[in-house]
Tab-separated table of C-alpha atoms in Angstrom:
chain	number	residue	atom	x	y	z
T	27	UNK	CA	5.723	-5.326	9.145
T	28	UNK	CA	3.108	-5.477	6.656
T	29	UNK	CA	-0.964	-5.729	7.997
T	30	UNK	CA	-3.208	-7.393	6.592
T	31	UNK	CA	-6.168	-4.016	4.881
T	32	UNK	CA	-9.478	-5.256	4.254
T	33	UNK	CA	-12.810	-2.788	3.833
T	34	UNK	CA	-13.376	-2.339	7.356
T	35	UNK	CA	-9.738	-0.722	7.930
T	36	UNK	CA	-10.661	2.316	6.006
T	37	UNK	CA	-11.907	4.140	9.618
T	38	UNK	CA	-8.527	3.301	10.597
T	39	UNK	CA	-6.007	4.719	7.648
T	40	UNK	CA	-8.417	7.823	7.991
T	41	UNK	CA	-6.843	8.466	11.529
T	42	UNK	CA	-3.473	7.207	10.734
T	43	UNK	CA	-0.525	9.738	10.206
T	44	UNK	CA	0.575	8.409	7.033
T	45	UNK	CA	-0.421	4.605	5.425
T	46	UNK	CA	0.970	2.424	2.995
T	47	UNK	CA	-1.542	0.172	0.918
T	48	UNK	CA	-0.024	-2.468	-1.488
T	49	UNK	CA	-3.545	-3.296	-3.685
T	50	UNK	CA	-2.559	-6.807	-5.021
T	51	UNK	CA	-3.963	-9.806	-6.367
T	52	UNK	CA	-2.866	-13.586	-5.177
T	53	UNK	CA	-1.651	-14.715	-9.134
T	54	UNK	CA	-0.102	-11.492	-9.812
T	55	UNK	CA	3.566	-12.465	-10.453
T	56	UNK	CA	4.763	-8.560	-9.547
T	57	UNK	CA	2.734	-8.344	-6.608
T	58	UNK	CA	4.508	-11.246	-5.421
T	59	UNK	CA	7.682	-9.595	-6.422
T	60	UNK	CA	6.599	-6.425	-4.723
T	61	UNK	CA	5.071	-7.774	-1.430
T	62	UNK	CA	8.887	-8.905	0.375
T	63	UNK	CA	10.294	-5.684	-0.621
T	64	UNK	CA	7.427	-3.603	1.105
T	65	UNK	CA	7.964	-6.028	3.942
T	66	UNK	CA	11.960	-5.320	4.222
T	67	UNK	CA	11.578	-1.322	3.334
T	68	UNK	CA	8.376	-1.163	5.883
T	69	UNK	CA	11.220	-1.721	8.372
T	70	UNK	CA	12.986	1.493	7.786
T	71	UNK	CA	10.002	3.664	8.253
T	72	UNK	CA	8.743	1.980	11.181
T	73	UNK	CA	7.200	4.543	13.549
T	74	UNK	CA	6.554	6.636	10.452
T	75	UNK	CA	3.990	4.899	8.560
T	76	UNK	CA	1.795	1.954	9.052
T	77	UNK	CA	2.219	-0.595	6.125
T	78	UNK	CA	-0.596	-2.685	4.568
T	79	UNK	CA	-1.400	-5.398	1.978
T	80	UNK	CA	-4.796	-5.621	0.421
T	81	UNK	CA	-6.081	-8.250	-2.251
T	82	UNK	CA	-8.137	-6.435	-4.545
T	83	UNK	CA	-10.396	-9.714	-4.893
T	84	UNK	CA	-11.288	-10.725	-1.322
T	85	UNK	CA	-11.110	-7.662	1.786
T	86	UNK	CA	-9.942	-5.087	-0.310
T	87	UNK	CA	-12.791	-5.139	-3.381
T	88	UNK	CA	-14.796	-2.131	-2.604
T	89	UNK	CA	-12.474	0.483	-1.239
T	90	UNK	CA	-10.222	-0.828	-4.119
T	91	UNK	CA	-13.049	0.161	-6.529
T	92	UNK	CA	-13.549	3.191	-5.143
T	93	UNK	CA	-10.107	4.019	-4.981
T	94	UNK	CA	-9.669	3.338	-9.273
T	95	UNK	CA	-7.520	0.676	-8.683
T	96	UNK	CA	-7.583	-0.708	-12.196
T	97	UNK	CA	-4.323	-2.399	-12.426
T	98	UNK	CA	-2.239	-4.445	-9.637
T	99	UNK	CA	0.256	-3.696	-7.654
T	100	UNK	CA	-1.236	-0.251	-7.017
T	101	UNK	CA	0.724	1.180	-3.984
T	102	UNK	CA	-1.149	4.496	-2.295
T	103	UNK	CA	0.420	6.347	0.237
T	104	UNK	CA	-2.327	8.158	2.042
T	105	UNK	CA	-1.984	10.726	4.855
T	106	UNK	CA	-4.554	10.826	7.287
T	107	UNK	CA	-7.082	8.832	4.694
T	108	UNK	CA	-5.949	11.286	1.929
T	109	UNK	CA	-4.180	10.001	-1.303
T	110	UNK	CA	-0.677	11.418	-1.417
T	111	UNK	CA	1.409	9.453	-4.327
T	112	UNK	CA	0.339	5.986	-6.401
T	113	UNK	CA	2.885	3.876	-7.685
T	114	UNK	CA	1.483	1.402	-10.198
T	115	UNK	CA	3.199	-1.527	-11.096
T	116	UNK	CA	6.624	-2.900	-9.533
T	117	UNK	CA	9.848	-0.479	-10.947
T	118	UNK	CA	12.536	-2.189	-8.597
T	119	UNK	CA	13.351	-2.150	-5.219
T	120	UNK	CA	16.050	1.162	-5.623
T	121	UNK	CA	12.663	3.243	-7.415
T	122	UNK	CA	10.441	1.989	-4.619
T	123	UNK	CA	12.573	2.733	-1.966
T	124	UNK	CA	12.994	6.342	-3.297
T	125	UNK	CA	9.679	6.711	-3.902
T	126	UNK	CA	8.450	5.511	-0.039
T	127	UNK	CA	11.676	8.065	1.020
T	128	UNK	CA	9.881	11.255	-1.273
T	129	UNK	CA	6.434	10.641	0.186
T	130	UNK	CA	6.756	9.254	4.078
């Protein structure tokens, strides 16, 4: 399952074990592409890591700035509110799935 991260979640991913933010945009095409696969892979690390989508131009503007989110998809995986990997852009499901398996 994939929540819904806005600005005011940031408290929460602080106190998290480990997070998953998907930093997207509503017309990006692979954002679109990469949102259903987070959804279906979120499901194999459930009780492991807490999955999220943020659009970088509505709830998730400021700590998306902060966080140098220059390009979309950016996907952070964060540990306790601290940035552990980024994977920018949308490689395929196989490279995301390995890449949520290396990090979670």
């Amino acid at each position: 399952m994939i929540n819904t991260f806005d600005d005011n979640n940031w408290e929460n991913i602080k106190k998290e074990e480990i997070s998953v933010i998907q930093f997207s945009a509503s017309w990006c095409s692979p954002c679109k592409e990469l949102t259903p696969i987070l959804e279906k892979l979120s499901k194999n690390f459930e009780g492991k890591a807490i999955f999220y989508y943020a659009d970088v131009e509505e709830g998730g503007l400021n700590k998306g700035s902060e966080l140098g989110i220059r390009g979309v998809p950016s996907t952070i995986i964060f540990k306790r509110g601290v940035e552990v990997d980024r994977l920018v852009g949308y490689p395929g499901e196989a490279k995301v799935s390995e890449w949520l398996s290396k990090n979670i």
